[in-house]
mmCIF file of C-alpha atoms and ligand atoms in Angstrom:
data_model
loop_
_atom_site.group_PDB
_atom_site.id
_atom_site.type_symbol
_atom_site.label_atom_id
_atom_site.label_comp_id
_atom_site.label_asym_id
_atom_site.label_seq_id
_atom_site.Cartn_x
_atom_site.Cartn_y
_atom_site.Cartn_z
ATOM 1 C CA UNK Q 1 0.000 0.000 0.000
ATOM 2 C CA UNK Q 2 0.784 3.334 -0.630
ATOM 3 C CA UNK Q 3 2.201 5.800 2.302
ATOM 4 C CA UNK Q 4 0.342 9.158 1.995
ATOM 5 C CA UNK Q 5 1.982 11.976 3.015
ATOM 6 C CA UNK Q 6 0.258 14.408 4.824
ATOM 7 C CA UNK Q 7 -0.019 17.618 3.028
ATOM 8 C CA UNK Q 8 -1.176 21.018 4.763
ATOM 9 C CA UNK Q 9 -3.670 22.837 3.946
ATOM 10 C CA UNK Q 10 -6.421 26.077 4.833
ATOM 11 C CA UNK Q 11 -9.338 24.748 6.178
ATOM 12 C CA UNK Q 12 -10.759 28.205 5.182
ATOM 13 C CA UNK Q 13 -10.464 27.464 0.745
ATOM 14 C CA UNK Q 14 -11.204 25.158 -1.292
ATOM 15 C CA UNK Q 15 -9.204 22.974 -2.942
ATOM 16 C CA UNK Q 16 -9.438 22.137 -6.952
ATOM 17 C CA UNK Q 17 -8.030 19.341 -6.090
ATOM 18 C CA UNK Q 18 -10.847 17.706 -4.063
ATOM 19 C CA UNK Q 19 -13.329 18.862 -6.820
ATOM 20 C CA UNK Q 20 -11.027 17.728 -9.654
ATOM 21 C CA UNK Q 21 -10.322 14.511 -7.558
ATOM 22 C CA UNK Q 22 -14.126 13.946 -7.214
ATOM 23 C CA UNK Q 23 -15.186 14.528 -10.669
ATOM 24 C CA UNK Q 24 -12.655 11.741 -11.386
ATOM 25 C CA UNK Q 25 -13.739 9.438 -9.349
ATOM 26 C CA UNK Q 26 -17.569 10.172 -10.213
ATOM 27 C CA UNK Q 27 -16.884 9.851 -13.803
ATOM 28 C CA UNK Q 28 -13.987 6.933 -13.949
ATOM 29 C CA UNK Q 29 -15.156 4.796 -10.555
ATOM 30 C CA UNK Q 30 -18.783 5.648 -9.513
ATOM 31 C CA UNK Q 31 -20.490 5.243 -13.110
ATOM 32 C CA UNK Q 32 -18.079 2.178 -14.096
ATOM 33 C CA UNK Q 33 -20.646 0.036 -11.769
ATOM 34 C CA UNK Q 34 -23.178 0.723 -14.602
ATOM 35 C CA UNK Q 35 -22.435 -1.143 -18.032
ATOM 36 C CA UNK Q 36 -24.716 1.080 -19.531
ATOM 37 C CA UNK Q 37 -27.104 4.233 -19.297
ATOM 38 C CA UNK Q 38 -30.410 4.787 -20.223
ATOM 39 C CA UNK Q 39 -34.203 5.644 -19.257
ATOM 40 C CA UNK Q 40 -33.824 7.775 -15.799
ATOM 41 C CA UNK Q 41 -30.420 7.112 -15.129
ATOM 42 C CA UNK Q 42 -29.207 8.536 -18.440
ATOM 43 C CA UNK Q 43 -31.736 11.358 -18.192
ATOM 44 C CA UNK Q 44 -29.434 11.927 -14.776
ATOM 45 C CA UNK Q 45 -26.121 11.865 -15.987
ATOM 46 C CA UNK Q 46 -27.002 13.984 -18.785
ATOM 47 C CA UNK Q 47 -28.409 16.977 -16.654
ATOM 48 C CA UNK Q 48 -25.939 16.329 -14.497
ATOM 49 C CA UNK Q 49 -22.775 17.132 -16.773
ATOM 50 C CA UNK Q 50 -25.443 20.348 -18.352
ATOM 51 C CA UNK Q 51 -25.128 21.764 -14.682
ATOM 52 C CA UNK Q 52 -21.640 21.072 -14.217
ATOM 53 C CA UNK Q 53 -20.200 21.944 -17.997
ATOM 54 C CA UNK Q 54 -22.086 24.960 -16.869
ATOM 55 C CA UNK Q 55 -21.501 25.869 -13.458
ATOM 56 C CA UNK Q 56 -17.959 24.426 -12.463
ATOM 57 C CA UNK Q 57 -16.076 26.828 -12.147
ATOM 58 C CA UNK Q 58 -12.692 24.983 -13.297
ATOM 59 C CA UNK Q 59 -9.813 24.954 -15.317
ATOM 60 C CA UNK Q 60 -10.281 25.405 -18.696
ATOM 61 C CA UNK Q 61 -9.199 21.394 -19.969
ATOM 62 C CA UNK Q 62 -11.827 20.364 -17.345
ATOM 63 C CA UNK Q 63 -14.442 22.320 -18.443
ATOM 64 C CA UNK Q 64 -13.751 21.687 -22.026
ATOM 65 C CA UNK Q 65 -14.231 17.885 -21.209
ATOM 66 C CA UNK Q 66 -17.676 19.080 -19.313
ATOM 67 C CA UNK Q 67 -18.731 20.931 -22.485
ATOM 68 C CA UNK Q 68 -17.691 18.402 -24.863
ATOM 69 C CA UNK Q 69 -19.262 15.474 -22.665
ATOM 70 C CA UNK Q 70 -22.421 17.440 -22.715
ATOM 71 C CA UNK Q 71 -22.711 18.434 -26.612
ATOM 72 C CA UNK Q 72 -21.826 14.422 -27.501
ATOM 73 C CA UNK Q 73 -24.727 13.249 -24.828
ATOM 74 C CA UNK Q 74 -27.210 16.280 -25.999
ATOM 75 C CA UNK Q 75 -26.407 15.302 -29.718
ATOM 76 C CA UNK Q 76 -26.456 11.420 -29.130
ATOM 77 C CA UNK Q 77 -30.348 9.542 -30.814
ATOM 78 C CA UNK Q 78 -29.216 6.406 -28.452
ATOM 79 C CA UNK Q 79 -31.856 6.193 -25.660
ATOM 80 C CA UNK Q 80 -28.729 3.681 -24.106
ATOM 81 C CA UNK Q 81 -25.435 4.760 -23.554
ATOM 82 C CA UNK Q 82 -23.031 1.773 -23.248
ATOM 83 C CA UNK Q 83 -20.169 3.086 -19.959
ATOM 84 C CA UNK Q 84 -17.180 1.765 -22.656
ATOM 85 C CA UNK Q 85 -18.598 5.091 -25.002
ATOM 86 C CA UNK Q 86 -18.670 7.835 -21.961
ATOM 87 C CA UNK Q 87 -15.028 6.393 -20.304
ATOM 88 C CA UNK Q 88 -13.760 7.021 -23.931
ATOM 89 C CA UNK Q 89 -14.481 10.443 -24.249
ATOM 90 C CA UNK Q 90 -13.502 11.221 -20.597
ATOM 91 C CA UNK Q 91 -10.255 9.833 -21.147
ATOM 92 C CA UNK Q 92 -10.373 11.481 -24.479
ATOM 93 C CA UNK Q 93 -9.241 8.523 -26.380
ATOM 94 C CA UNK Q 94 -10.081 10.806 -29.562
ATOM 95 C CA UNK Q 95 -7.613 12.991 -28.852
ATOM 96 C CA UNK Q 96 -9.220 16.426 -28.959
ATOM 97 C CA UNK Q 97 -6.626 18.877 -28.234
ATOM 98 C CA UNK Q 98 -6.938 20.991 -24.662
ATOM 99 C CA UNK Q 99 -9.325 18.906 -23.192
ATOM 100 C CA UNK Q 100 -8.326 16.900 -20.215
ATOM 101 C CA UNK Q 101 -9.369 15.538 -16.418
ATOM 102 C CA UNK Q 102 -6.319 14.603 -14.314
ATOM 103 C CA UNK Q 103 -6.730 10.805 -13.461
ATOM 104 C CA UNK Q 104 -5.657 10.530 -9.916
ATOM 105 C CA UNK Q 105 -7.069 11.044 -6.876
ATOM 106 C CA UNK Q 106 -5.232 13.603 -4.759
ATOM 107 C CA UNK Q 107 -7.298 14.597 -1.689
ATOM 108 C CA UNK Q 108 -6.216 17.841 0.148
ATOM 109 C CA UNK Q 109 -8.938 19.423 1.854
ATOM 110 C CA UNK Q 110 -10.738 16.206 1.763
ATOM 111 C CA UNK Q 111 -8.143 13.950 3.101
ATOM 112 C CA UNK Q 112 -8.487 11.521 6.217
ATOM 113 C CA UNK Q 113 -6.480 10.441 8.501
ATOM 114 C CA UNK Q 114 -7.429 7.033 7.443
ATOM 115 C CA UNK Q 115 -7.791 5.740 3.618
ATOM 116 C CA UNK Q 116 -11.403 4.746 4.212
ATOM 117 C CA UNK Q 117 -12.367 8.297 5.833
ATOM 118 C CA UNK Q 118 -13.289 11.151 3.716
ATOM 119 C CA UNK Q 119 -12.071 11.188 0.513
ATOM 120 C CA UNK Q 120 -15.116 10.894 -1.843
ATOM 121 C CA UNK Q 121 -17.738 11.558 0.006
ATOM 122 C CA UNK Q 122 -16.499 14.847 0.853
ATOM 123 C CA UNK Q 123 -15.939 15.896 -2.100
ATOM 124 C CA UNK Q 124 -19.071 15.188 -3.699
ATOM 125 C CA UNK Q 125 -20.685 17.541 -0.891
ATOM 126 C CA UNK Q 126 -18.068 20.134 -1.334
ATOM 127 C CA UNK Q 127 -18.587 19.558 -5.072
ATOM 128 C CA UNK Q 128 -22.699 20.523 -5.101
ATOM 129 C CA UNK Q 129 -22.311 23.227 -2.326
ATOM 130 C CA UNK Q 130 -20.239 24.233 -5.037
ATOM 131 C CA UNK Q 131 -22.917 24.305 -7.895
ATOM 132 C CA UNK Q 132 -25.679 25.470 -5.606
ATOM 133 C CA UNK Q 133 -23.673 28.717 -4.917
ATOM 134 C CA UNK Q 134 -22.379 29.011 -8.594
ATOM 135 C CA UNK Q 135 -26.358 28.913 -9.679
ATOM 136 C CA UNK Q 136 -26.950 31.841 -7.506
ATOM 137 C CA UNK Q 137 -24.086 33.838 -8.282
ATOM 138 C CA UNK Q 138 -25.017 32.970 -11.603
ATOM 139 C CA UNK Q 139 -28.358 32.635 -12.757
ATOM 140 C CA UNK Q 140 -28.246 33.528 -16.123
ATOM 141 C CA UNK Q 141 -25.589 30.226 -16.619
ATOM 142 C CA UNK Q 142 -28.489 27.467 -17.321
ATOM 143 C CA UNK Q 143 -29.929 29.772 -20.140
ATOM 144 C CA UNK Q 144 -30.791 27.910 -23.276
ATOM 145 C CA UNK Q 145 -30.564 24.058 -21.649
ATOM 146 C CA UNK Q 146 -33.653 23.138 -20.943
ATOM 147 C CA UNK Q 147 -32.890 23.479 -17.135
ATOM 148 C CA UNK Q 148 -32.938 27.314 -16.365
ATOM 149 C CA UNK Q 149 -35.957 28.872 -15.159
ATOM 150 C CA UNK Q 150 -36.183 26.170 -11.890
ATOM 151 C CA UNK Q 151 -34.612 27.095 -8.791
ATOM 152 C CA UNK Q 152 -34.493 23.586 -6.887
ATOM 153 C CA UNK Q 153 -32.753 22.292 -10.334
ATOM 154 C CA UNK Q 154 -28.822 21.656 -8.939
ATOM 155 C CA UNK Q 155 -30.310 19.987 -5.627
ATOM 156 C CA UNK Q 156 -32.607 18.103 -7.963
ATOM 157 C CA UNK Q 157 -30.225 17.070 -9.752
ATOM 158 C CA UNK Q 158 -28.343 15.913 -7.067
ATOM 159 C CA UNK Q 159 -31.158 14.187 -5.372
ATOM 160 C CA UNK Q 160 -31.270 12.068 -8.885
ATOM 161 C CA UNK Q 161 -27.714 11.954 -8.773
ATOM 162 C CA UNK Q 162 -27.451 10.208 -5.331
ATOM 163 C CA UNK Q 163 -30.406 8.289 -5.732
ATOM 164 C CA UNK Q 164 -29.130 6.449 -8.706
ATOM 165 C CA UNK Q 165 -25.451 6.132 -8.559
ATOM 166 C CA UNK Q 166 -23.921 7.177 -5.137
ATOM 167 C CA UNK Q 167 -22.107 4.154 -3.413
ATOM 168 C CA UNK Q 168 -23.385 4.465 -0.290
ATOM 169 C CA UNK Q 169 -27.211 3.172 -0.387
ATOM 170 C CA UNK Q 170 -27.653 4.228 3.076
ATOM 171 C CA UNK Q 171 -27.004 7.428 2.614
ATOM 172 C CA UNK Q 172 -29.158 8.019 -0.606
ATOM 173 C CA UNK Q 173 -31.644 6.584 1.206
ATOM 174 C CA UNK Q 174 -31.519 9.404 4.312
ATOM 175 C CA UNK Q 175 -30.812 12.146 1.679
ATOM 176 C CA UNK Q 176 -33.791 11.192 0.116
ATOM 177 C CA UNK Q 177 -35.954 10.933 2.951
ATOM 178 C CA UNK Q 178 -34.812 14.746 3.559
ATOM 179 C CA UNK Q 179 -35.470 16.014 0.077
ATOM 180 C CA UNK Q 180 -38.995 14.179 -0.100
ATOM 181 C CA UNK Q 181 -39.890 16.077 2.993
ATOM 182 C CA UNK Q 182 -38.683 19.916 1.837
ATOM 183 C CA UNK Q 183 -36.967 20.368 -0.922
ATOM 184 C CA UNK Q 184 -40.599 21.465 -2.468
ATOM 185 C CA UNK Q 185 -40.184 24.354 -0.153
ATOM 186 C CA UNK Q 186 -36.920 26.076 -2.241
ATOM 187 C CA UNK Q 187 -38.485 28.574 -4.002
ATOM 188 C CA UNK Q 188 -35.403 31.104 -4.808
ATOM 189 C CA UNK Q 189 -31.262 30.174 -6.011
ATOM 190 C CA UNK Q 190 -30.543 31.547 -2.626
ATOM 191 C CA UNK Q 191 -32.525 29.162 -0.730
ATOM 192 C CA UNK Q 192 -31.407 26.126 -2.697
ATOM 193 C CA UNK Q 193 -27.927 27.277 -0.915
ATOM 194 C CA UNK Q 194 -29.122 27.601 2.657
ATOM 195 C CA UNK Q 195 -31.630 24.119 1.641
ATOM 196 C CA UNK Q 196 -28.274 21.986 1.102
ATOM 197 C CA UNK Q 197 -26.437 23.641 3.929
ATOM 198 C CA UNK Q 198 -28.737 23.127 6.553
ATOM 199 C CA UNK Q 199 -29.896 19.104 5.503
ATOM 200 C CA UNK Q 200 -25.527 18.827 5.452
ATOM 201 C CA UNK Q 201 -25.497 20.149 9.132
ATOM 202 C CA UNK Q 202 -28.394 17.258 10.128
ATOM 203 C CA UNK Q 203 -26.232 14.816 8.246
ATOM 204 C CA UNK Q 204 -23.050 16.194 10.686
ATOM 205 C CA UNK Q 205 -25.116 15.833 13.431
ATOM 206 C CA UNK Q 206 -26.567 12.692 12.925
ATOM 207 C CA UNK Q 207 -22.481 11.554 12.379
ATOM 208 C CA UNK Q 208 -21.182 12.630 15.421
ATOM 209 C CA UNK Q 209 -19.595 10.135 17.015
ATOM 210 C CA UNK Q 210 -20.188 7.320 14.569
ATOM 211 C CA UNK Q 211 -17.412 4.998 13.517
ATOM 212 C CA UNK Q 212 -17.258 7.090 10.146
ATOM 213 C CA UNK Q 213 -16.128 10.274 11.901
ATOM 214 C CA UNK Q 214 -12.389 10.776 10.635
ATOM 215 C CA UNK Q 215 -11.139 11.613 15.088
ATOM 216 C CA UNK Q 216 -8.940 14.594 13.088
ATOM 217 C CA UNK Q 217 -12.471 16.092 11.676
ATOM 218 C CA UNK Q 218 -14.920 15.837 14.128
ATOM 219 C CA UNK Q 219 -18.327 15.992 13.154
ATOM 220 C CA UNK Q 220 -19.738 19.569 14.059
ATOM 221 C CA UNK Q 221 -22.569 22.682 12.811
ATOM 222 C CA UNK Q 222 -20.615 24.267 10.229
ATOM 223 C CA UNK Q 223 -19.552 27.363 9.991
ATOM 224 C CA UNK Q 224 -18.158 26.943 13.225
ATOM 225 C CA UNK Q 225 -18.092 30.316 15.326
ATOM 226 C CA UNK Q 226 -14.349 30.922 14.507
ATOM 227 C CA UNK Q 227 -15.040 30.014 10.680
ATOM 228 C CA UNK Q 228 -17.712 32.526 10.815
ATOM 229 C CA UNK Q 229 -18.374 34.694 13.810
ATOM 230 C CA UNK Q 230 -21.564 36.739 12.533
ATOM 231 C CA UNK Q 231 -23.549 33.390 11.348
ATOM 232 C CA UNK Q 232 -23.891 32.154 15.068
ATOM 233 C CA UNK Q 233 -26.382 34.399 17.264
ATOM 234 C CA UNK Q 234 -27.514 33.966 20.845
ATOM 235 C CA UNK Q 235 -31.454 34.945 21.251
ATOM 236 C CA UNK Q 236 -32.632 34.445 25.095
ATOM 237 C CA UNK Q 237 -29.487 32.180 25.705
ATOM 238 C CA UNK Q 238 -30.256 30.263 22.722
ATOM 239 C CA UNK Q 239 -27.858 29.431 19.909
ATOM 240 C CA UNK Q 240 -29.415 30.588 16.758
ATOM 241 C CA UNK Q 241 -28.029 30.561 12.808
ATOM 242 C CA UNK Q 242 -28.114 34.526 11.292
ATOM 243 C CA UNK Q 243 -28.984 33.086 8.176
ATOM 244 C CA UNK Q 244 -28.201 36.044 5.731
ATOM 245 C CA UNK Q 245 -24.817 35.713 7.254
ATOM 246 C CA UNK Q 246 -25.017 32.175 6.507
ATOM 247 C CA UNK Q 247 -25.672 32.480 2.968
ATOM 248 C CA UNK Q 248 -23.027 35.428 2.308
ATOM 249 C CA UNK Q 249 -20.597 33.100 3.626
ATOM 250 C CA UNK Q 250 -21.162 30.224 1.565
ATOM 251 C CA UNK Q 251 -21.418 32.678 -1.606
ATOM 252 C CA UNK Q 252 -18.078 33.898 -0.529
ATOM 253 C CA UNK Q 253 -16.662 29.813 0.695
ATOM 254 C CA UNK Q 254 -17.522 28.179 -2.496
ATOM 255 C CA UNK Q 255 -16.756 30.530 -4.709
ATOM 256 C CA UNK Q 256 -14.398 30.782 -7.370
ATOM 257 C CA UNK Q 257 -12.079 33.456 -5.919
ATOM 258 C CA UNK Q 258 -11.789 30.793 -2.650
ATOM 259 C CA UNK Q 259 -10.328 27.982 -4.410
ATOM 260 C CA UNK Q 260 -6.656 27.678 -4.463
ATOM 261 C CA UNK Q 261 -4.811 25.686 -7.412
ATOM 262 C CA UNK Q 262 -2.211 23.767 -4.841
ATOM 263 C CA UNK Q 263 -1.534 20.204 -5.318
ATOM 264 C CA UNK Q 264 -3.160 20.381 -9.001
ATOM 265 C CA UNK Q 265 -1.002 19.533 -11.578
HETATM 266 P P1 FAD V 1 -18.243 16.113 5.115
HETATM 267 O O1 FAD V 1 -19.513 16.045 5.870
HETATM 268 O O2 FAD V 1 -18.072 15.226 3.958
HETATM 269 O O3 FAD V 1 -18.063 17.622 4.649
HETATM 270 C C1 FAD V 1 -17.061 18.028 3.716
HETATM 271 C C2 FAD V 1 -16.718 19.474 3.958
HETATM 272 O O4 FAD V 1 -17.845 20.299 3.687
HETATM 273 C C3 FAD V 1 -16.327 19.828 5.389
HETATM 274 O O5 FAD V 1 -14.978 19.535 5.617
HETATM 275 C C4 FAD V 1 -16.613 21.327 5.441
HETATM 276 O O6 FAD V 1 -15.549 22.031 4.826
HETATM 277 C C5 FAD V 1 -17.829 21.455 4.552
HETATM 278 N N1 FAD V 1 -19.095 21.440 5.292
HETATM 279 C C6 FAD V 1 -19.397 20.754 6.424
HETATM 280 N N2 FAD V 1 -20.669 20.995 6.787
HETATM 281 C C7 FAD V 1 -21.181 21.826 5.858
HETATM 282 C C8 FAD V 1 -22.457 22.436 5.686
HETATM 283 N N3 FAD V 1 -23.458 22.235 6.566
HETATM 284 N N4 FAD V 1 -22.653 23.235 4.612
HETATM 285 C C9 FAD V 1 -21.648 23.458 3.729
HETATM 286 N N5 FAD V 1 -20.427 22.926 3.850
HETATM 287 C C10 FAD V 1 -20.193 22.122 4.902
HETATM 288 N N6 FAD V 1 -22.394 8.964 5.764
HETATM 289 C C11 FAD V 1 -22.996 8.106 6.616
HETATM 290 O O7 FAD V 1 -22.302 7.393 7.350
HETATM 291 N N7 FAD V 1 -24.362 8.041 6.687
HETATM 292 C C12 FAD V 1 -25.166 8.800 5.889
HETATM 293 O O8 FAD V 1 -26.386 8.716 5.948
HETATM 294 C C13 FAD V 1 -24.554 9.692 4.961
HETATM 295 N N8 FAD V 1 -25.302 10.434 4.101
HETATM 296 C C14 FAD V 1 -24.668 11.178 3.140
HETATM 297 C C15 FAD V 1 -25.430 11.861 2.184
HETATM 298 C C16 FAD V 1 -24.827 12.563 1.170
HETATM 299 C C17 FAD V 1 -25.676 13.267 0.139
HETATM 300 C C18 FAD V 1 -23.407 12.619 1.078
HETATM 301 C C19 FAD V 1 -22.721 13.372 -0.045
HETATM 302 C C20 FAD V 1 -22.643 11.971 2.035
HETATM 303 C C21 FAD V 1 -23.254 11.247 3.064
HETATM 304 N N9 FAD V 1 -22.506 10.551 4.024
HETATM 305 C C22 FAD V 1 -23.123 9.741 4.932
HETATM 306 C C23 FAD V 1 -21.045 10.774 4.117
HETATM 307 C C24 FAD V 1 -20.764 11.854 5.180
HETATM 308 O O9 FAD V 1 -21.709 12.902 5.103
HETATM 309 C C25 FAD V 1 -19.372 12.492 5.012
HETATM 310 O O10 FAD V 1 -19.205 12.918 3.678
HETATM 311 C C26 FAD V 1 -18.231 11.575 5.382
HETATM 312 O O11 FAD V 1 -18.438 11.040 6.670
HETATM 313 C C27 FAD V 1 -16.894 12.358 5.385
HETATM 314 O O12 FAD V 1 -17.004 13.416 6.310
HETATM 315 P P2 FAD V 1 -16.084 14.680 6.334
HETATM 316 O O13 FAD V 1 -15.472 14.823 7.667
HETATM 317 O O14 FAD V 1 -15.122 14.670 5.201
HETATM 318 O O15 FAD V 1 -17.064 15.942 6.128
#
């Protein structure tokens, strides 16, 4: 096995890295399980490269292989997508020129102390927090795909997402019991932020303590007070979220200006 070095990092940015490293291992390890796509779970995959060809806000070769992913499914009259097809294009075996998604997994701000901690599943969250706030700093981005015009569309397509291809059945199944309950109630880009924020802190809560809390990153309500001093409140001795503080620090966490290029290649 393969000794890890430990590499720093700012618990304050966000690494390209960890969203590089995730896209990666969605694309090249998640989707391999399937042999092929079609009916829902193509529907899925397509909306879910439209969103992120998009909204990620990446390095150009990355975003290139987004784009191009998402004109060759858009274009495509199959209504089933063999894997073989999709892992050829990511790996862009036809050799279009500046288009290009590293192939290794390199976790930074998603590391764990242990190999089976972190990793992956951080990164996917990290990785639609990201698109959530992208949407809403951006609304005009989904223009002309079919998808614009619907605020609840990144968490919906995440919901999809989850339901149909993320690892962990347990956890699609609790995500989905959230989102069935109120994800009807998102009714603005900006609430589609604070929606996946808040169902991520009952996730951390429900954690705490389990045997799939990394000891080095304790499960805990995030922003912490010294992440963000003006989101926490007291109100008659009672700990309460300011929320508009809330959201202007996730628009300013996962934005583009946050994320720092260390560790890329
Ligand atoms: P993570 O929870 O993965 O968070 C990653 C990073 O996001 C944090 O380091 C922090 O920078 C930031 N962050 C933390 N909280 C918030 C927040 N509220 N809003 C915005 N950003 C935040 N595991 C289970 O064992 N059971 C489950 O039911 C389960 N359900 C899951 C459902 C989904 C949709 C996903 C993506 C993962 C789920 N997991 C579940 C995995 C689990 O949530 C963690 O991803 C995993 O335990 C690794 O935790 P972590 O310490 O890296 O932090």
């Amino acid at each position: 096995t393969e000794i890890k070095v430990w590499k720093e990092f700012d618990k304050s940015r966000l690494y390209m890295a960890d969203l590089e490293s995730g896209l990666h291992f969605l694309l090249r390890v998640e989707l391999a399980t399937h042999k092929a796509l079609e009916g829902a779970e193509l529907k899925t995959f397509k909306d879910f490269v439209t969103i992120s060809a998009k909204l990620f806000p990446g390095r150009q070769p990355v975003v290139k292989l987004l784009e191009t992913l998402q004109e060759w499914l858009v274009s495509l009259p199959l209504d089933k997508i063999p894997y073989d097809a999709i892992l050829d294009l990511v790996n862009n075996k036809m050799r279009i020129s500046g288009i290009f998604l590293p192939r290794k997994v390199q976790w930074v701000g998603c590391q764990g102390s242990r190999p089976e901690l972190r990793g992956y599943s951080c990164s996917l969250w990290k990785l639609f927090h990201t698109l959530t706030v992208q949407a809403a700093l951006r609304p005009k981005a989904l223009l002309n795909t079919g998808l614009e015009d619907n605020p609840q569309i990144v968490l919906q397509v995440m919901r999809r997402y989850i339901q149909h291809f993320f690892g962990c059945r347990a956890c699609a199944q609790h995500f989905e019991e959230m989102a069935k309950e109120s994800m009807d109630s998102v009714k603005s880009l900006d609430q589609a932020v604070l929606w996946l924020w808040e169902k991520h802190n009952v996730v951390n809560n429900r954690l705490a303590g389990d045997l799939t809390e990394d000891p080095k990153f304790p499960k805990v309500q995030w922003p912490t007070p010294d992440t963000c001093p003006a989101c926490h409140e007291e109100i008659k001795g009672l700990h309460s979220w300011n929320e508009a503080q809330v959201l202007q620090f996730l628009k300013s966490h996962y934005s583009s200006e946050n994320i720092l290029y260390k560790y890329t290649e």
